[in-house]
């Protein structure tokens, strides 16, 4: 818990030390490994983060957070097909994981696949409260859709 609080307070170095030690002592503790991968990602160490996440994925192939983080890395590296694959897999396992649907919808929108984008964004919208920062982003993207697109409303 302390490592996560350090991470969210922006103390990435401290968080990294905590998670590295935890994961080093308890390599089966995938939560510590996941957070270590997030620290590596935020520190710009994409290769190390990706390697660790793929190792963790071999233990938990249905973990939507690991799949989502791998999608973010793929997006950073402009590997769009990989990002789509990871996001699609994450959406199968993360019914309550609105970020997955949001990113998938956003990516489909960027690729010009408006109907698919609308479908994914509608799934995210259902899961979000109106107070969520993502809610307005979903609405903003959906407003750009041409007439005749089923916006899931």
CSV table of N, CA and C in Angstrom, one decimal:
chain,number,residue,atom,x,y,z
A,1,UNK,N,0.8,-1.2,0.0
A,1,UNK,CA,0.0,0.0,0.0
A,1,UNK,C,0.9,1.3,0.0
A,2,UNK,N,2.0,1.2,0.8
A,2,UNK,CA,2.8,2.4,0.8
A,2,UNK,C,3.5,2.7,-0.5
A,3,UNK,N,3.8,1.6,-1.2
A,3,UNK,CA,4.4,1.8,-2.6
A,3,UNK,C,3.5,2.5,-3.5
A,4,UNK,N,2.2,2.1,-3.5
A,4,UNK,CA,1.2,2.7,-4.3
A,4,UNK,C,1.0,4.2,-4.0
A,5,UNK,N,1.0,4.5,-2.7
A,5,UNK,CA,0.8,5.9,-2.3
A,5,UNK,C,2.0,6.7,-2.8
A,6,UNK,N,3.2,6.1,-2.7
A,6,UNK,CA,4.4,6.9,-3.2
A,6,UNK,C,4.2,7.1,-4.7
A,7,UNK,N,3.8,6.1,-5.4
A,7,UNK,CA,3.6,6.2,-6.9
A,7,UNK,C,2.6,7.3,-7.2
A,8,UNK,N,1.5,7.3,-6.5
A,8,UNK,CA,0.4,8.3,-6.8
A,8,UNK,C,0.8,9.7,-6.3
A,9,UNK,N,1.7,9.8,-5.4
A,9,UNK,CA,2.2,11.1,-4.9
A,9,UNK,C,3.3,11.6,-5.8
A,10,UNK,N,3.7,10.8,-6.8
A,10,UNK,CA,4.7,11.2,-7.8
A,10,UNK,C,6.1,10.9,-7.3
A,11,UNK,N,6.3,10.1,-6.3
A,11,UNK,CA,7.6,9.7,-5.8
A,11,UNK,C,8.0,8.4,-6.4
A,12,UNK,N,8.2,8.5,-7.7
A,12,UNK,CA,8.4,7.3,-8.6
A,12,UNK,C,9.6,6.5,-8.1
A,13,UNK,N,10.7,7.2,-7.8
A,13,UNK,CA,11.9,6.5,-7.3
A,13,UNK,C,11.7,5.7,-6.1
A,14,UNK,N,11.0,6.3,-5.1
A,14,UNK,CA,10.7,5.6,-3.8
A,14,UNK,C,9.8,4.4,-4.1
A,15,UNK,N,8.8,4.6,-4.9
A,15,UNK,CA,7.8,3.5,-5.3
A,15,UNK,C,8.6,2.4,-6.0
A,16,UNK,N,9.5,2.8,-6.9
A,16,UNK,CA,10.3,1.8,-7.6
A,16,UNK,C,11.1,0.9,-6.7
A,17,UNK,N,11.7,1.5,-5.7
A,17,UNK,CA,12.5,0.8,-4.7
A,17,UNK,C,11.7,-0.2,-3.9
A,18,UNK,N,10.5,0.3,-3.5
A,18,UNK,CA,9.6,-0.6,-2.7
A,18,UNK,C,9.1,-1.8,-3.5
A,19,UNK,N,8.6,-1.5,-4.7
A,19,UNK,CA,8.1,-2.6,-5.5
A,19,UNK,C,9.2,-3.6,-6.0
A,20,UNK,N,10.4,-3.0,-6.3
A,20,UNK,CA,11.5,-3.9,-6.7
A,20,UNK,C,11.9,-4.8,-5.6
A,21,UNK,N,11.9,-4.3,-4.4
A,21,UNK,CA,12.3,-5.1,-3.2
A,21,UNK,C,11.2,-6.2,-3.0
A,22,UNK,N,9.9,-5.8,-3.0
A,22,UNK,CA,8.8,-6.7,-2.8
A,22,UNK,C,8.8,-7.8,-3.9
A,23,UNK,N,8.9,-7.4,-5.1
A,23,UNK,CA,8.9,-8.4,-6.2
A,23,UNK,C,10.2,-9.3,-6.2
A,24,UNK,N,11.3,-8.7,-5.7
A,24,UNK,CA,12.5,-9.5,-5.6
A,24,UNK,C,12.4,-10.6,-4.6
A,25,UNK,N,11.7,-10.3,-3.5
A,25,UNK,CA,11.5,-11.3,-2.4
A,25,UNK,C,10.4,-12.3,-2.7
A,26,UNK,N,9.4,-11.8,-3.3
A,26,UNK,CA,8.2,-12.6,-3.6
A,26,UNK,C,7.8,-12.5,-5.1
A,27,UNK,N,8.6,-13.3,-5.9
A,27,UNK,CA,8.3,-13.1,-7.3
A,27,UNK,C,7.0,-13.6,-7.8
A,28,UNK,N,6.3,-14.4,-6.9
A,28,UNK,CA,4.9,-14.8,-7.2
A,28,UNK,C,3.9,-13.7,-6.9
A,29,UNK,N,4.3,-12.6,-6.3
A,29,UNK,CA,3.4,-11.5,-5.9
A,29,UNK,C,3.3,-10.6,-7.1
A,30,UNK,N,2.3,-11.0,-8.0
A,30,UNK,CA,2.2,-10.3,-9.3
A,30,UNK,C,1.8,-8.9,-9.2
A,31,UNK,N,1.1,-8.5,-8.1
A,31,UNK,CA,0.7,-7.1,-7.9
A,31,UNK,C,1.9,-6.3,-7.8
A,32,UNK,N,2.9,-6.7,-7.0
A,32,UNK,CA,4.2,-5.9,-6.8
A,32,UNK,C,4.9,-5.8,-8.2
A,33,UNK,N,4.9,-6.9,-8.9
A,33,UNK,CA,5.5,-6.9,-10.3
A,33,UNK,C,4.8,-6.0,-11.2
A,34,UNK,N,3.5,-5.9,-11.1
A,34,UNK,CA,2.7,-5.0,-12.0
A,34,UNK,C,3.0,-3.6,-11.7
A,35,UNK,N,3.1,-3.3,-10.4
A,35,UNK,CA,3.4,-1.9,-10.0
A,35,UNK,C,4.9,-1.5,-10.3
A,36,UNK,N,5.7,-2.5,-10.3
A,36,UNK,CA,7.1,-2.3,-10.7
A,36,UNK,C,7.2,-2.0,-12.2
A,37,UNK,N,6.4,-2.7,-13.0
A,37,UNK,CA,6.3,-2.4,-14.4
A,37,UNK,C,5.7,-1.0,-14.7
A,38,UNK,N,4.8,-0.6,-13.9
A,38,UNK,CA,4.2,0.8,-14.0
A,38,UNK,C,5.3,1.8,-13.7
A,39,UNK,N,6.1,1.6,-12.7
A,39,UNK,CA,7.2,2.5,-12.4
A,39,UNK,C,8.1,2.6,-13.5
A,40,UNK,N,8.5,1.4,-14.1
A,40,UNK,CA,9.4,1.4,-15.2
A,40,UNK,C,8.8,2.2,-16.4
A,41,UNK,N,7.5,2.0,-16.7
A,41,UNK,CA,6.8,2.7,-17.7
A,41,UNK,C,6.9,4.2,-17.5
A,42,UNK,N,6.6,4.6,-16.3
A,42,UNK,CA,6.6,6.1,-16.0
A,42,UNK,C,8.0,6.6,-16.0
A,43,UNK,N,9.0,5.8,-15.9
A,43,UNK,CA,10.4,6.2,-15.9
A,43,UNK,C,11.0,6.2,-17.3
A,44,UNK,N,10.1,5.8,-18.3
A,44,UNK,CA,10.6,5.8,-19.6
A,44,UNK,C,11.3,4.5,-20.0
A,45,UNK,N,11.3,3.5,-19.2
A,45,UNK,CA,12.0,2.2,-19.4
A,45,UNK,C,11.0,1.2,-20.0
A,46,UNK,N,10.6,1.5,-21.3
A,46,UNK,CA,9.5,0.8,-21.9
A,46,UNK,C,9.9,-0.7,-22.1
A,47,UNK,N,11.1,-1.0,-22.5
A,47,UNK,CA,11.6,-2.3,-22.8
A,47,UNK,C,11.5,-3.2,-21.5
A,48,UNK,N,12.0,-2.7,-20.4
A,48,UNK,CA,12.0,-3.4,-19.1
A,48,UNK,C,10.6,-3.6,-18.6
A,49,UNK,N,9.8,-2.6,-18.8
A,49,UNK,CA,8.4,-2.7,-18.4
A,49,UNK,C,7.6,-3.7,-19.2
A,50,UNK,N,7.8,-3.7,-20.5
A,50,UNK,CA,7.2,-4.7,-21.4
A,50,UNK,C,7.6,-6.1,-21.0
A,51,UNK,N,8.9,-6.3,-20.8
A,51,UNK,CA,9.4,-7.6,-20.5
A,51,UNK,C,8.8,-8.1,-19.2
A,52,UNK,N,8.7,-7.3,-18.2
A,52,UNK,CA,8.2,-7.7,-16.9
A,52,UNK,C,6.7,-8.0,-17.1
A,53,UNK,N,6.0,-7.2,-17.8
A,53,UNK,CA,4.5,-7.4,-18.0
A,53,UNK,C,4.2,-8.7,-18.7
A,54,UNK,N,5.0,-9.0,-19.7
A,54,UNK,CA,4.8,-10.2,-20.5
A,54,UNK,C,5.1,-11.4,-19.6
A,55,UNK,N,6.1,-11.3,-18.7
A,55,UNK,CA,6.3,-12.4,-17.7
A,55,UNK,C,5.1,-12.6,-16.8
A,56,UNK,N,4.6,-11.4,-16.3
A,56,UNK,CA,3.4,-11.5,-15.4
A,56,UNK,C,2.2,-12.0,-16.2
A,57,UNK,N,2.1,-11.7,-17.4
A,57,UNK,CA,1.0,-12.2,-18.2
A,57,UNK,C,1.0,-13.7,-18.4
A,58,UNK,N,2.2,-14.3,-18.3
A,58,UNK,CA,2.2,-15.8,-18.4
A,58,UNK,C,1.6,-16.4,-17.2
A,59,UNK,N,1.6,-15.7,-16.1
A,59,UNK,CA,1.0,-16.2,-14.8
A,59,UNK,C,-0.4,-15.8,-14.7
A,60,UNK,N,-0.8,-14.7,-15.3
A,60,UNK,CA,-2.2,-14.2,-15.2
A,60,UNK,C,-2.7,-13.7,-16.6
A,61,UNK,N,-2.9,-14.7,-17.5
A,61,UNK,CA,-3.3,-14.3,-18.9
A,61,UNK,C,-4.6,-13.5,-19.0
A,62,UNK,N,-5.4,-13.6,-17.9
A,62,UNK,CA,-6.7,-12.9,-18.0
A,62,UNK,C,-6.8,-11.6,-17.1
A,63,UNK,N,-5.6,-11.1,-16.8
A,63,UNK,CA,-5.5,-9.9,-16.0
A,63,UNK,C,-5.7,-8.6,-16.9
A,64,UNK,N,-6.8,-7.9,-16.9
A,64,UNK,CA,-7.0,-6.8,-17.8
A,64,UNK,C,-6.1,-5.6,-17.5
A,65,UNK,N,-5.6,-5.5,-16.3
A,65,UNK,CA,-4.7,-4.4,-16.1
A,65,UNK,C,-3.3,-4.6,-16.7
A,66,UNK,N,-2.9,-5.8,-16.7
A,66,UNK,CA,-1.6,-6.2,-17.4
A,66,UNK,C,-1.8,-6.0,-18.9
A,67,UNK,N,-2.9,-6.5,-19.4
A,67,UNK,CA,-3.1,-6.3,-20.9
A,67,UNK,C,-3.3,-4.9,-21.3
A,68,UNK,N,-3.9,-4.1,-20.4
A,68,UNK,CA,-4.1,-2.7,-20.7
A,68,UNK,C,-2.7,-1.9,-20.7
A,69,UNK,N,-1.9,-2.3,-19.7
A,69,UNK,CA,-0.5,-1.6,-19.7
A,69,UNK,C,0.3,-2.0,-20.9
A,70,UNK,N,0.2,-3.3,-21.3
A,70,UNK,CA,0.9,-3.7,-22.5
A,70,UNK,C,0.4,-2.9,-23.8
A,71,UNK,N,-0.9,-2.6,-23.8
A,71,UNK,CA,-1.5,-1.9,-24.9
A,71,UNK,C,-0.9,-0.4,-24.9
A,72,UNK,N,-0.8,0.1,-23.7
A,72,UNK,CA,-0.2,1.5,-23.6
A,72,UNK,C,1.2,1.5,-24.1
A,73,UNK,N,2.0,0.5,-23.8
A,73,UNK,CA,3.4,0.4,-24.3
A,73,UNK,C,3.4,0.3,-25.8
A,74,UNK,N,2.5,-0.6,-26.3
A,74,UNK,CA,2.3,-0.8,-27.8
A,74,UNK,C,2.0,0.5,-28.5
A,75,UNK,N,1.1,1.3,-27.9
A,75,UNK,CA,0.8,2.6,-28.4
A,75,UNK,C,2.0,3.6,-28.4
A,76,UNK,N,2.7,3.6,-27.3
A,76,UNK,CA,3.9,4.4,-27.2
A,76,UNK,C,4.9,4.0,-28.3
A,77,UNK,N,5.0,2.7,-28.7
A,77,UNK,CA,5.9,2.3,-29.7
A,77,UNK,C,5.3,2.3,-31.1
A,78,UNK,N,4.1,2.8,-31.2
A,78,UNK,CA,3.3,2.9,-32.4
A,78,UNK,C,3.1,1.5,-33.1
A,79,UNK,N,2.9,0.5,-32.2
A,79,UNK,CA,2.5,-0.8,-32.7
A,79,UNK,C,1.0,-1.0,-32.6
A,80,UNK,N,0.3,-0.4,-33.5
A,80,UNK,CA,-1.2,-0.3,-33.4
A,80,UNK,C,-1.8,-1.7,-33.4
A,81,UNK,N,-1.4,-2.6,-34.3
A,81,UNK,CA,-2.1,-4.0,-34.2
A,81,UNK,C,-1.9,-4.6,-32.8
A,82,UNK,N,-0.7,-4.5,-32.2
A,82,UNK,CA,-0.5,-5.1,-30.9
A,82,UNK,C,-1.4,-4.4,-29.9
A,83,UNK,N,-1.5,-3.1,-29.9
A,83,UNK,CA,-2.3,-2.3,-29.0
A,83,UNK,C,-3.8,-2.8,-29.1
A,84,UNK,N,-4.3,-2.9,-30.3
A,84,UNK,CA,-5.6,-3.4,-30.5
A,84,UNK,C,-5.8,-4.8,-30.0
A,85,UNK,N,-4.9,-5.7,-30.2
A,85,UNK,CA,-5.0,-7.0,-29.7
A,85,UNK,C,-5.0,-7.0,-28.2
A,86,UNK,N,-4.2,-6.3,-27.5
A,86,UNK,CA,-4.1,-6.3,-26.0
A,86,UNK,C,-5.4,-5.6,-25.5
A,87,UNK,N,-5.9,-4.6,-26.1
A,87,UNK,CA,-7.1,-4.0,-25.7
A,87,UNK,C,-8.4,-4.9,-25.8
A,88,UNK,N,-8.4,-5.6,-27.0
A,88,UNK,CA,-9.5,-6.5,-27.2
A,88,UNK,C,-9.5,-7.6,-26.1
A,89,UNK,N,-8.3,-8.1,-25.9
A,89,UNK,CA,-8.2,-9.2,-24.8
A,89,UNK,C,-8.6,-8.6,-23.5
A,90,UNK,N,-8.2,-7.4,-23.1
A,90,UNK,CA,-8.5,-6.8,-21.8
A,90,UNK,C,-10.0,-6.6,-21.7
A,91,UNK,N,-10.6,-6.3,-22.8
A,91,UNK,CA,-12.1,-6.0,-22.7
A,91,UNK,C,-12.9,-7.3,-22.5
A,92,UNK,N,-12.3,-8.5,-22.9
A,92,UNK,CA,-12.9,-9.8,-22.6
A,92,UNK,C,-13.0,-10.1,-21.1
A,93,UNK,N,-12.0,-9.6,-20.4
A,93,UNK,CA,-11.8,-10.0,-19.0
A,93,UNK,C,-12.2,-8.8,-18.0
A,94,UNK,N,-12.3,-7.6,-18.5
A,94,UNK,CA,-12.5,-6.5,-17.6
A,94,UNK,C,-13.8,-5.8,-17.8
A,95,UNK,N,-14.9,-6.4,-17.5
A,95,UNK,CA,-16.2,-5.8,-17.8
A,95,UNK,C,-16.3,-4.5,-17.1
A,96,UNK,N,-15.7,-4.3,-16.0
A,96,UNK,CA,-15.8,-3.0,-15.3
A,96,UNK,C,-14.6,-2.1,-15.5
A,97,UNK,N,-13.8,-2.4,-16.5
A,97,UNK,CA,-12.6,-1.7,-16.7
A,97,UNK,C,-12.9,-0.7,-17.8
A,98,UNK,N,-13.5,0.4,-17.5
A,98,UNK,CA,-14.0,1.4,-18.5
A,98,UNK,C,-12.8,2.0,-19.3
A,99,UNK,N,-11.6,2.1,-18.7
A,99,UNK,CA,-10.5,2.6,-19.5
A,99,UNK,C,-10.2,1.8,-20.7
A,100,UNK,N,-10.4,0.5,-20.6
A,100,UNK,CA,-10.1,-0.4,-21.8
A,100,UNK,C,-11.0,0.0,-22.9
A,101,UNK,N,-12.3,0.1,-22.6
A,101,UNK,CA,-13.3,0.5,-23.6
A,101,UNK,C,-13.0,1.9,-24.2
A,102,UNK,N,-12.6,2.8,-23.3
A,102,UNK,CA,-12.3,4.2,-23.7
A,102,UNK,C,-11.1,4.2,-24.7
A,103,UNK,N,-10.0,3.5,-24.4
A,103,UNK,CA,-8.9,3.5,-25.2
A,103,UNK,C,-9.2,2.8,-26.5
A,104,UNK,N,-9.9,1.7,-26.4
A,104,UNK,CA,-10.2,1.0,-27.7
A,104,UNK,C,-11.1,1.8,-28.6
A,105,UNK,N,-12.1,2.5,-28.0
A,105,UNK,CA,-12.9,3.4,-28.8
A,105,UNK,C,-12.1,4.6,-29.4
A,106,UNK,N,-11.2,5.1,-28.6
A,106,UNK,CA,-10.4,6.2,-29.1
A,106,UNK,C,-9.5,5.8,-30.2
A,107,UNK,N,-8.9,4.6,-30.1
A,107,UNK,CA,-8.0,4.0,-31.1
A,107,UNK,C,-8.8,3.7,-32.4
A,108,UNK,N,-10.0,3.1,-32.3
A,108,UNK,CA,-10.8,2.9,-33.4
A,108,UNK,C,-11.2,4.2,-34.1
A,109,UNK,N,-11.5,5.2,-33.3
A,109,UNK,CA,-11.8,6.6,-33.8
A,109,UNK,C,-10.6,7.1,-34.7
A,110,UNK,N,-9.4,7.0,-34.1
A,110,UNK,CA,-8.2,7.4,-34.8
A,110,UNK,C,-8.0,6.7,-36.1
A,111,UNK,N,-8.4,5.4,-36.2
A,111,UNK,CA,-8.3,4.6,-37.4
A,111,UNK,C,-9.4,4.8,-38.4
A,112,UNK,N,-10.3,5.6,-38.0
A,112,UNK,CA,-11.5,5.9,-38.9
A,112,UNK,C,-12.6,4.9,-38.8
A,113,UNK,N,-12.5,4.0,-37.8
A,113,UNK,CA,-13.6,2.9,-37.7
A,113,UNK,C,-14.6,3.5,-36.7
A,114,UNK,N,-15.4,4.4,-37.2
A,114,UNK,CA,-16.4,5.1,-36.4
A,114,UNK,C,-17.4,4.3,-35.7
A,115,UNK,N,-18.0,3.3,-36.4
A,115,UNK,CA,-19.0,2.5,-35.8
A,115,UNK,C,-18.4,1.6,-34.6
A,116,UNK,N,-17.2,1.0,-34.9
A,116,UNK,CA,-16.6,0.3,-33.8
A,116,UNK,C,-16.2,1.2,-32.6
A,117,UNK,N,-15.8,2.4,-32.9
A,117,UNK,CA,-15.5,3.4,-31.9
A,117,UNK,C,-16.7,3.7,-31.1
A,118,UNK,N,-17.8,3.9,-31.7
A,118,UNK,CA,-19.1,4.3,-31.0
A,118,UNK,C,-19.5,3.1,-30.1
A,119,UNK,N,-19.3,1.9,-30.6
A,119,UNK,CA,-19.7,0.7,-29.7
A,119,UNK,C,-18.9,0.7,-28.5
A,120,UNK,N,-17.5,0.8,-28.6
A,120,UNK,CA,-16.6,0.7,-27.5
A,120,UNK,C,-16.8,1.9,-26.5
A,121,UNK,N,-17.0,3.1,-27.1
A,121,UNK,CA,-17.2,4.3,-26.2
A,121,UNK,C,-18.5,4.2,-25.4
A,122,UNK,N,-19.5,3.6,-26.1
A,122,UNK,CA,-20.8,3.4,-25.4
A,122,UNK,C,-20.7,2.4,-24.2
A,123,UNK,N,-19.8,1.4,-24.4
A,123,UNK,CA,-19.6,0.5,-23.2
A,123,UNK,C,-18.9,1.2,-22.1
A,124,UNK,N,-17.9,2.1,-22.4
A,124,UNK,CA,-17.2,2.9,-21.4
A,124,UNK,C,-18.2,3.8,-20.7
A,125,UNK,N,-19.0,4.5,-21.5
A,125,UNK,CA,-20.0,5.4,-21.0
A,125,UNK,C,-20.9,4.8,-19.9
A,126,UNK,N,-21.4,3.6,-20.2
A,126,UNK,CA,-22.3,2.9,-19.3
A,126,UNK,C,-21.6,2.7,-17.9
A,127,UNK,N,-20.3,2.5,-17.9
A,127,UNK,CA,-19.6,2.1,-16.7
A,127,UNK,C,-19.1,3.4,-15.9
A,128,UNK,N,-19.1,4.5,-16.6
A,128,UNK,CA,-18.6,5.8,-15.9
A,128,UNK,C,-19.7,6.6,-15.3
A,129,UNK,N,-19.4,7.2,-14.2
A,129,UNK,CA,-20.3,8.2,-13.6
A,129,UNK,C,-20.0,9.5,-14.3
A,130,UNK,N,-21.0,10.4,-14.2
A,130,UNK,CA,-20.9,11.7,-14.8
A,130,UNK,C,-19.8,12.6,-14.2
A,131,UNK,N,-19.3,12.2,-13.0
A,131,UNK,CA,-18.2,12.9,-12.3
A,131,UNK,C,-16.8,12.4,-12.8
A,132,UNK,N,-16.8,11.3,-13.5
A,132,UNK,CA,-15.5,10.8,-14.0
A,132,UNK,C,-14.9,11.7,-15.0
A,133,UNK,N,-13.6,11.9,-15.0
A,133,UNK,CA,-12.9,12.7,-16.0
A,133,UNK,C,-13.1,12.1,-17.4
A,134,UNK,N,-13.2,10.8,-17.5
A,134,UNK,CA,-13.3,10.2,-18.8
A,134,UNK,C,-14.7,10.4,-19.4
A,135,UNK,N,-15.7,10.6,-18.6
A,135,UNK,CA,-17.1,10.7,-19.1
A,135,UNK,C,-17.2,11.9,-20.1
A,136,UNK,N,-16.6,13.0,-19.8
A,136,UNK,CA,-16.6,14.1,-20.8
A,136,UNK,C,-15.8,13.8,-22.0
A,137,UNK,N,-14.7,13.1,-21.9
A,137,UNK,CA,-13.9,12.7,-23.0
A,137,UNK,C,-14.7,11.8,-24.0
A,138,UNK,N,-15.4,10.9,-23.4
A,138,UNK,CA,-16.2,10.0,-24.2
A,138,UNK,C,-17.3,10.8,-25.0
A,139,UNK,N,-18.0,11.7,-24.2
A,139,UNK,CA,-19.0,12.5,-24.9
A,139,UNK,C,-18.4,13.4,-26.0
A,140,UNK,N,-17.2,13.9,-25.8
A,140,UNK,CA,-16.6,14.8,-26.7
A,140,UNK,C,-16.3,14.0,-28.0
A,141,UNK,N,-15.8,12.8,-27.9
A,141,UNK,CA,-15.5,12.0,-29.1
A,141,UNK,C,-16.8,11.6,-29.8
A,142,UNK,N,-17.8,11.2,-29.1
A,142,UNK,CA,-19.0,10.8,-29.7
A,142,UNK,C,-19.7,11.9,-30.4
A,143,UNK,N,-19.5,13.2,-30.0
A,143,UNK,CA,-20.1,14.3,-30.6
A,143,UNK,C,-19.6,14.5,-32.0
A,144,UNK,N,-18.4,14.0,-32.3
A,144,UNK,CA,-17.7,14.2,-33.6
A,144,UNK,C,-18.2,13.2,-34.6
A,145,UNK,N,-19.0,12.2,-34.2
A,145,UNK,CA,-19.4,11.2,-35.1
A,145,UNK,C,-20.5,11.8,-36.1
A,146,UNK,N,-20.4,11.4,-37.4
A,146,UNK,CA,-21.4,11.8,-38.3
A,146,UNK,C,-22.8,11.3,-38.1
A,147,UNK,N,-23.8,12.0,-38.6
A,147,UNK,CA,-25.1,11.5,-38.5
A,147,UNK,C,-25.3,10.1,-39.0
A,148,UNK,N,-26.1,9.3,-38.4
A,148,UNK,CA,-26.4,8.0,-38.9
A,148,UNK,C,-25.5,6.9,-38.2
A,149,UNK,N,-24.5,7.3,-37.4
A,149,UNK,CA,-23.7,6.4,-36.7
A,149,UNK,C,-24.5,6.0,-35.4
A,150,UNK,N,-24.6,4.7,-35.2
A,150,UNK,CA,-25.3,4.3,-34.0
A,150,UNK,C,-24.4,4.5,-32.8
A,151,UNK,N,-24.7,5.5,-32.0
A,151,UNK,CA,-23.9,6.0,-30.9
A,151,UNK,C,-24.2,5.2,-29.6
A,152,UNK,N,-25.0,4.2,-29.7
A,152,UNK,CA,-25.3,3.4,-28.5
A,152,UNK,C,-26.2,4.1,-27.5
A,153,UNK,N,-26.9,5.1,-27.9
A,153,UNK,CA,-27.7,5.9,-27.0
A,153,UNK,C,-29.1,5.5,-27.1
